[in-house]
CSV table of C-alpha atoms and ligand atoms in Angstrom, one decimal:
chain,number,residue,atom,x,y,z
A,1,MET,CA,21.3,53.1,72.0
A,2,GLU,CA,24.8,54.0,72.1
A,3,LEU,CA,27.2,50.8,72.5
A,4,GLN,CA,28.6,51.7,75.4
A,5,ALA,CA,25.2,52.1,77.1
A,6,GLU,CA,23.8,48.8,75.6
A,7,LEU,CA,27.0,46.3,76.5
A,8,GLU,CA,27.1,47.8,80.1
A,9,GLU,CA,23.3,46.3,80.0
A,10,LEU,CA,24.1,43.3,78.4
A,11,GLN,CA,27.5,42.9,79.7
A,12,PRO,CA,27.7,44.5,82.9
A,13,VAL,CA,30.5,42.4,84.7
A,14,VAL,CA,33.1,42.9,81.3
A,15,MET,CA,32.0,46.4,80.9
A,16,ASN,CA,33.6,46.6,84.5
A,17,LEU,CA,36.5,45.0,84.4
A,18,PHE,CA,37.9,47.3,81.2
A,19,LYS,CA,36.4,50.7,82.7
A,20,ARG,CA,38.9,50.0,85.8
A,21,SER,CA,41.5,48.5,83.3
A,22,LYS,CA,41.9,51.6,81.7
A,23,ARG,CA,41.2,54.0,84.0
A,24,GLU,CA,44.5,52.1,86.2
A,25,ASN,CA,46.0,52.1,83.4
A,26,ARG,CA,46.0,47.8,83.2
A,27,LEU,CA,45.1,46.9,79.9
A,28,SER,CA,46.4,43.6,79.8
A,29,HIS,CA,48.1,43.0,76.1
A,30,GLY,CA,46.1,40.0,75.1
A,31,TYR,CA,42.1,38.5,76.0
A,32,LEU,CA,40.4,35.6,75.2
A,33,PHE,CA,36.5,36.8,75.1
A,34,HIS,CA,34.4,33.6,75.9
A,35,GLY,CA,31.2,32.5,75.5
A,36,PRO,CA,28.0,32.1,73.2
A,37,ASN,CA,27.2,33.5,69.8
A,38,GLY,CA,24.6,36.9,70.5
A,39,VAL,CA,26.0,38.0,73.5
A,40,GLY,CA,28.0,41.1,72.9
A,41,LYS,CA,31.8,39.6,72.5
A,42,LYS,CA,32.1,40.9,68.9
A,43,ARG,CA,30.2,44.6,69.9
A,44,LEU,CA,32.8,44.7,72.8
A,45,ALA,CA,36.3,44.3,71.2
A,46,LEU,CA,34.5,47.1,69.5
A,47,TRP,CA,34.0,49.1,71.6
A,48,LEU,CA,37.5,48.3,73.2
A,49,ALA,CA,39.4,49.0,69.8
A,50,GLN,CA,37.1,52.4,69.9
A,51,SER,CA,37.9,53.6,73.6
A,52,LEU,CA,42.2,53.5,72.4
A,53,PHE,CA,40.9,55.9,70.0
A,54,CYS,CA,38.0,57.6,70.0
A,55,LEU,CA,38.4,61.8,69.7
A,56,GLU,CA,35.5,62.6,72.1
A,57,GLN,CA,36.3,60.4,74.7
A,58,THR,CA,34.8,61.6,78.9
A,59,ASP,CA,35.7,60.1,82.0
A,60,GLU,CA,32.1,58.8,81.8
A,61,VAL,CA,32.0,57.6,78.9
A,62,GLN,CA,34.7,56.4,77.1
A,63,VAL,CA,33.4,55.6,73.0
A,64,CYS,CA,31.2,58.2,71.5
A,65,SER,CA,30.5,56.4,68.2
A,66,HIS,CA,30.4,59.8,66.4
A,67,CYS,CA,34.0,60.5,66.1
A,68,VAL,CA,35.8,60.1,62.8
A,69,ASN,CA,37.7,57.2,64.6
A,70,CYS,CA,35.4,55.9,66.5
A,71,THR,CA,33.3,55.8,62.3
A,72,ARG,CA,36.1,54.1,61.0
A,73,ILE,CA,37.0,51.7,63.2
A,74,ALA,CA,33.1,50.6,63.4
A,75,ASN,CA,33.6,50.9,59.3
A,76,ASP,CA,36.7,48.2,59.8
A,77,ASN,CA,38.3,51.0,57.7
A,78,HIS,CA,41.1,52.1,60.5
A,79,PRO,CA,44.6,51.6,59.9
A,80,ASP,CA,45.7,50.5,63.4
A,81,VAL,CA,42.7,48.2,64.1
A,82,HIS,CA,43.0,44.1,62.2
A,83,TRP,CA,39.6,42.0,62.4
A,84,LEU,CA,41.0,38.7,61.6
A,85,GLU,CA,37.8,36.2,61.1
A,86,PRO,CA,37.9,32.5,59.1
A,87,ASP,CA,38.1,32.5,55.4
A,88,GLY,CA,35.6,29.5,54.7
A,89,ALA,CA,36.6,27.0,57.5
A,90,SER,CA,39.5,28.1,58.8
A,91,ILE,CA,41.9,31.2,59.8
A,92,LYS,CA,44.9,30.2,57.8
A,93,ILE,CA,48.2,30.1,57.3
A,94,ASP,CA,47.9,33.2,54.9
A,95,GLN,CA,45.8,35.6,56.3
A,96,VAL,CA,48.1,35.0,59.5
A,97,ARG,CA,51.2,36.0,57.4
A,98,GLU,CA,49.4,39.6,55.9
A,99,ILE,CA,48.1,40.6,59.3
A,100,ARG,CA,51.3,40.2,60.8
A,101,SER,CA,53.2,42.4,58.7
A,102,GLU,CA,51.1,45.1,59.4
A,103,LEU,CA,51.5,44.3,62.8
A,104,MET,CA,55.1,45.0,62.9
A,105,LYS,CA,55.0,47.6,60.8
A,106,GLN,CA,54.8,50.6,62.9
A,107,GLY,CA,51.9,52.3,64.1
A,108,MET,CA,49.8,54.2,61.2
A,109,GLU,CA,48.5,57.3,63.1
A,110,SER,CA,49.6,56.4,66.4
A,111,ASN,CA,51.6,53.8,68.7
A,112,GLN,CA,48.7,51.9,69.3
A,113,LYS,CA,47.8,48.7,67.3
A,114,VAL,CA,45.0,46.5,67.7
A,115,LEU,CA,44.2,42.9,66.4
A,116,ILE,CA,40.8,40.8,67.2
A,117,ILE,CA,40.5,37.3,65.8
A,118,ASP,CA,36.7,36.1,65.4
A,119,GLU,CA,35.5,32.7,65.6
A,120,ALA,CA,39.8,31.7,67.0
A,121,ASP,CA,39.2,28.0,67.8
A,122,LYS,CA,38.8,28.3,63.6
A,123,MET,CA,43.1,28.9,63.5
A,124,THR,CA,44.8,25.8,61.7
A,125,VAL,CA,47.7,24.8,64.1
A,126,GLN,CA,49.5,26.5,62.1
A,127,SER,CA,48.2,30.1,62.0
A,128,ALA,CA,48.2,29.7,65.7
A,129,ASN,CA,51.9,29.1,65.2
A,130,SER,CA,52.5,31.4,63.4
A,131,LEU,CA,51.2,34.7,65.8
A,132,LEU,CA,53.1,32.5,68.9
A,133,LYS,CA,55.6,35.1,68.6
A,134,PHE,CA,54.0,37.5,69.1
A,135,ILE,CA,52.0,36.8,71.9
A,136,GLU,CA,54.7,35.3,73.8
A,137,GLU,CA,56.7,38.7,72.9
A,138,PRO,CA,54.3,41.6,72.5
A,139,GLU,CA,54.9,44.5,71.3
A,140,ALA,CA,54.4,47.6,73.8
A,141,GLY,CA,51.0,49.3,72.6
A,142,THR,CA,49.6,45.9,70.5
A,143,LEU,CA,46.6,44.6,71.6
A,144,LEU,CA,45.0,40.9,71.0
A,145,LEU,CA,41.7,39.6,71.2
A,146,PHE,CA,40.1,36.4,70.9
A,147,LEU,CA,37.3,35.2,70.9
A,148,THR,CA,35.6,32.8,70.5
A,149,THR,CA,32.3,30.4,71.5
A,150,ASN,CA,34.5,27.5,72.3
A,151,PRO,CA,37.7,27.8,74.7
A,152,ALA,CA,38.9,24.5,74.5
A,153,LYS,CA,39.6,24.4,71.2
A,154,ILE,CA,41.8,27.0,71.3
A,155,LEU,CA,45.6,26.2,71.5
A,156,PRO,CA,46.9,26.0,75.7
A,157,THR,CA,50.4,27.2,74.3
A,158,ILE,CA,47.9,30.5,73.1
A,159,ALA,CA,45.4,29.9,75.5
A,160,SER,CA,47.5,30.0,78.6
A,161,ARG,CA,49.1,33.6,77.2
A,162,LEU,CA,46.1,35.5,78.1
A,163,GLN,CA,43.7,37.3,80.4
A,164,PRO,CA,40.1,34.7,79.9
A,165,VAL,CA,37.5,36.9,79.7
A,166,ALA,CA,33.2,35.4,80.2
A,167,PHE,CA,30.9,37.1,78.8
A,168,ARG,CA,27.4,35.7,80.9
A,169,GLU,CA,23.9,34.5,78.9
A,170,LEU,CA,21.7,37.0,78.6
A,171,PRO,CA,18.7,36.5,81.4
A,172,PHE,CA,15.6,35.0,80.7
A,173,GLU,CA,13.7,37.8,80.8
A,174,GLN,CA,15.4,40.2,79.4
A,175,LEU,CA,16.2,38.0,76.1
A,176,VAL,CA,12.6,38.3,76.1
A,177,LYS,CA,12.6,41.3,76.1
A,178,LYS,CA,15.1,42.1,73.1
A,179,LEU,CA,14.1,39.3,70.8
A,180,GLU,CA,10.7,41.7,70.9
A,181,GLN,CA,12.7,44.2,70.1
A,182,VAL,CA,13.5,42.4,67.0
A,183,GLY,CA,10.2,41.4,65.9
A,184,ILE,CA,9.3,37.7,67.1
A,185,SER,CA,6.4,37.8,69.4
A,186,GLN,CA,6.1,37.0,73.2
A,187,GLN,CA,5.4,33.8,72.9
A,188,LYS,CA,8.0,33.1,70.3
A,189,ALA,CA,10.8,34.5,72.8
A,190,ARG,CA,9.9,32.5,75.9
A,191,ILE,CA,10.4,29.1,73.9
A,192,PHE,CA,13.6,30.5,72.5
A,193,ALA,CA,15.4,32.5,76.0
A,194,SER,CA,14.3,29.1,77.5
A,195,LEU,CA,16.6,27.0,75.2
A,196,THR,CA,19.3,29.7,74.4
A,197,GLY,CA,20.6,32.9,75.7
A,198,SER,CA,21.7,34.6,73.0
A,199,VAL,CA,19.8,36.4,70.8
A,200,GLN,CA,21.3,35.6,67.6
A,201,GLU,CA,20.6,31.5,68.0
A,202,ALA,CA,17.3,33.2,68.7
A,203,GLU,CA,16.6,34.7,65.8
A,204,ARG,CA,18.1,31.7,63.6
A,205,LEU,CA,15.8,29.7,65.3
A,206,ASN,CA,13.0,32.0,64.7
A,207,GLU,CA,13.9,31.6,60.9
A,208,ASP,CA,14.3,28.0,61.4
A,209,GLU,CA,11.5,25.8,59.4
A,210,PHE,CA,12.8,22.8,60.9
A,211,PHE,CA,12.2,24.3,64.5
A,212,GLN,CA,8.6,25.2,63.9
A,213,GLU,CA,8.1,21.5,63.3
A,214,ALA,CA,10.3,20.0,66.0
A,215,ARG,CA,8.0,22.1,68.4
A,216,ASN,CA,5.3,20.8,66.8
A,217,ALA,CA,6.4,16.9,66.9
A,218,SER,CA,7.5,17.7,70.7
A,219,VAL,CA,3.9,18.9,71.5
A,220,LYS,CA,2.1,15.9,69.9
A,221,LEU,CA,4.4,13.2,71.8
A,222,TYR,CA,3.4,14.9,74.9
A,223,GLU,CA,0.1,14.8,74.2
A,224,GLY,CA,0.6,11.1,73.3
A,225,LEU,CA,1.6,10.4,76.1
A,226,HIS,CA,-0.5,11.7,78.8
A,227,HIS,CA,-3.8,12.8,76.5
A,228,ASP,CA,-5.4,11.3,73.8
A,229,GLY,CA,-2.7,12.5,71.5
A,230,PRO,CA,-0.8,9.5,68.9
A,231,GLU,CA,0.0,6.2,70.1
A,232,PRO,CA,4.0,7.6,70.9
A,233,LEU,CA,5.6,4.4,69.7
A,234,ILE,CA,3.5,4.4,66.6
A,235,PHE,CA,4.4,8.0,66.5
A,236,ILE,CA,8.2,7.7,67.9
A,237,GLN,CA,8.7,5.6,64.5
A,238,GLU,CA,7.1,7.1,62.2
A,239,THR,CA,7.3,10.7,62.3
A,240,TRP,CA,9.7,11.7,65.5
A,241,MET,CA,12.6,9.5,64.1
A,242,PRO,CA,12.1,10.6,59.6
A,243,LEU,CA,12.4,14.8,61.4
A,244,PHE,CA,15.4,14.3,63.7
A,245,LYS,CA,17.6,13.1,61.7
A,246,ASP,CA,21.1,13.4,63.5
A,247,LYS,CA,22.3,14.5,66.9
A,248,ALA,CA,22.3,17.8,67.5
A,249,ALA,CA,19.0,17.9,65.9
A,250,LEU,CA,17.1,15.2,68.3
A,251,ALA,CA,18.8,17.3,71.2
A,252,VAL,CA,16.3,20.0,70.4
A,253,GLY,CA,13.8,17.9,69.8
A,254,LEU,CA,14.1,17.1,73.5
A,255,ASP,CA,15.0,20.2,74.5
A,256,LEU,CA,11.6,20.6,73.8
A,257,LEU,CA,9.6,18.0,74.7
A,258,LEU,CA,11.5,18.7,78.3
A,259,LEU,CA,10.2,22.0,77.7
A,260,LEU,CA,6.8,20.6,78.6
A,261,TYR,CA,7.3,19.0,81.1
A,262,ARG,CA,9.5,22.1,83.1
A,263,ASP,CA,6.1,24.1,82.2
A,264,VAL,CA,3.9,22.2,84.8
A,265,PHE,CA,6.6,21.2,87.4
A,266,HIS,CA,6.4,25.6,87.4
A,267,LEU,CA,3.3,25.2,87.7
A,268,MET,CA,2.3,23.4,90.9
A,269,LEU,CA,4.5,25.2,91.8
A,270,GLY,CA,3.2,29.0,91.4
A,271,GLU,CA,0.0,30.3,90.8
A,272,ASN,CA,1.4,32.7,88.6
A,273,TYR,CA,3.9,31.2,86.8
A,274,GLU,CA,3.4,31.5,82.6
A,275,PRO,CA,3.6,28.8,80.9
A,276,ILE,CA,6.4,28.6,78.0
A,277,SER,CA,3.9,27.0,76.5
A,278,ALA,CA,1.4,29.8,76.7
A,279,GLY,CA,-0.9,27.6,73.8
A,280,GLN,CA,-0.9,23.9,75.3
A,281,ALA,CA,-1.5,26.4,78.6
A,282,GLU,CA,-4.8,25.2,79.5
A,283,LEU,CA,-3.7,21.1,78.6
A,284,LEU,CA,-0.6,21.6,81.1
A,285,LYS,CA,-2.2,23.6,83.6
A,286,ARG,CA,-5.2,20.4,84.1
A,287,ASP,CA,-1.8,18.1,84.5
A,288,ALA,CA,-0.2,20.0,86.8
A,289,LEU,CA,-3.3,19.3,89.2
A,290,ARG,CA,-3.4,15.6,88.5
A,291,PHE,CA,-0.1,14.5,88.5
A,292,SER,CA,2.7,14.3,91.3
A,293,LEU,CA,5.9,16.8,92.3
A,294,GLN,CA,7.6,13.7,92.3
A,295,ALA,CA,6.3,11.7,89.2
A,296,ILE,CA,7.3,15.6,87.1
A,297,THR,CA,10.6,15.8,88.4
A,298,GLN,CA,11.2,12.0,87.4
A,299,ASP,CA,10.4,12.8,84.1
A,300,MET,CA,12.5,15.7,83.6
A,301,GLU,CA,15.1,13.6,85.0
A,302,THR,CA,14.6,10.6,82.0
A,303,VAL,CA,14.5,13.6,79.2
A,304,LEU,CA,17.7,14.6,80.3
A,305,GLU,CA,19.1,11.2,80.5
A,306,ALA,CA,18.0,10.1,77.1
A,307,LYS,CA,19.8,14.1,76.2
A,308,ARG,CA,23.1,12.6,77.8
A,309,LYS,CA,22.8,9.4,76.3
A,310,LEU,CA,22.8,10.5,72.7
A,311,ASP,CA,26.5,10.9,73.5
A,312,SER,CA,26.9,7.0,73.5
A,313,ASN,CA,26.7,5.4,70.7
A,314,MET,CA,22.9,3.9,71.0
A,315,ASN,CA,20.5,3.8,68.6
A,316,GLN,CA,18.8,6.5,68.6
A,317,GLN,CA,15.5,5.3,67.5
A,318,LEU,CA,15.8,2.8,70.7
A,319,LEU,CA,16.9,5.7,72.9
A,320,MET,CA,13.2,7.1,71.8
A,321,GLU,CA,11.1,4.0,72.5
A,322,GLU,CA,12.9,3.3,75.6
A,323,LEU,CA,12.5,6.9,76.9
A,324,VAL,CA,8.8,6.9,76.0
A,325,LEU,CA,8.2,3.7,77.7
A,326,LYS,CA,9.5,5.4,81.0
A,327,LEU,CA,8.0,8.8,80.9
A,328,LYS,CA,4.2,6.7,79.9
A,329,GLY,CA,4.9,3.9,82.9
A,330,GLY,CA,4.1,5.7,86.8
A,331,HIS,CA,3.1,8.6,85.8
A,332,LEU,CA,-0.3,9.2,87.1
A,333,PHE,CA,-1.3,9.1,90.9
A,334,ALA,CA,-1.3,5.3,91.6
B,401,ZN,ZN1,34.7,58.6,69.5
């Protein structure tokens, strides 16, 4: 699919904003693109840069993707379009100085220049400050695009001078379709799509061996709690805690556990619901018949509560033990 068509499907609101701004000649001098990984921020920045230089654009299609300018920009080979991204852990002052001197030169081939800063939250304070002059006194014809997954980490002095543009997460079914297109089975795609709104993040999970183990562990814990799986408290101690070594890992484990309860919940509400955990479908369907809606709602809330507690300094094994006791108690119909 051509880039423009792809972006129109992926981020229709953002694309409408930019198409309108371009048509009315009201592009701002700086934007802050924010949203999760894999939702098209970089591709949209590329599209926007190309749209300023494309030689074959029409009213309908602002980026042809194949003219000499579109090609050079896509290959990072255009003298007036610059990309800046972290060198190691941060965007360093030397990198910014170099770009600044490029930006201060006369446009090489036009009076238009673009600077795209990926992972802009990784700018050091010095780097950010040295760009500040540019943002405060924008030169006509310079477009600055700041991209981030974490807008709260952009210095307020900078963020306040940029127009924020929110990128949405992909809707569930659309994400599943995309994941299937890159070769992920439908069953896995539905699990990943329940956990993240991002194609990239889902692809990462797919390649992560830990994730598969985590998934197995969450199913085992559920079976231990509500069927004839391992004794939950022992399982927590012997298998769960050694697997989920830190907060981030434990959060994934809890998300996966929550997925099973959510399936039961949705099965109770709709006969035609296809459980995300297709491998456990039969067992979950049985649970949907024998558990009460109130108990399942309570269970989901209990898991979410445990997830929130991860941010406190509570001992993690204690947190899990408390969770298991709550999930086990008072669960079935009285
Ligand atoms: Zn073109």
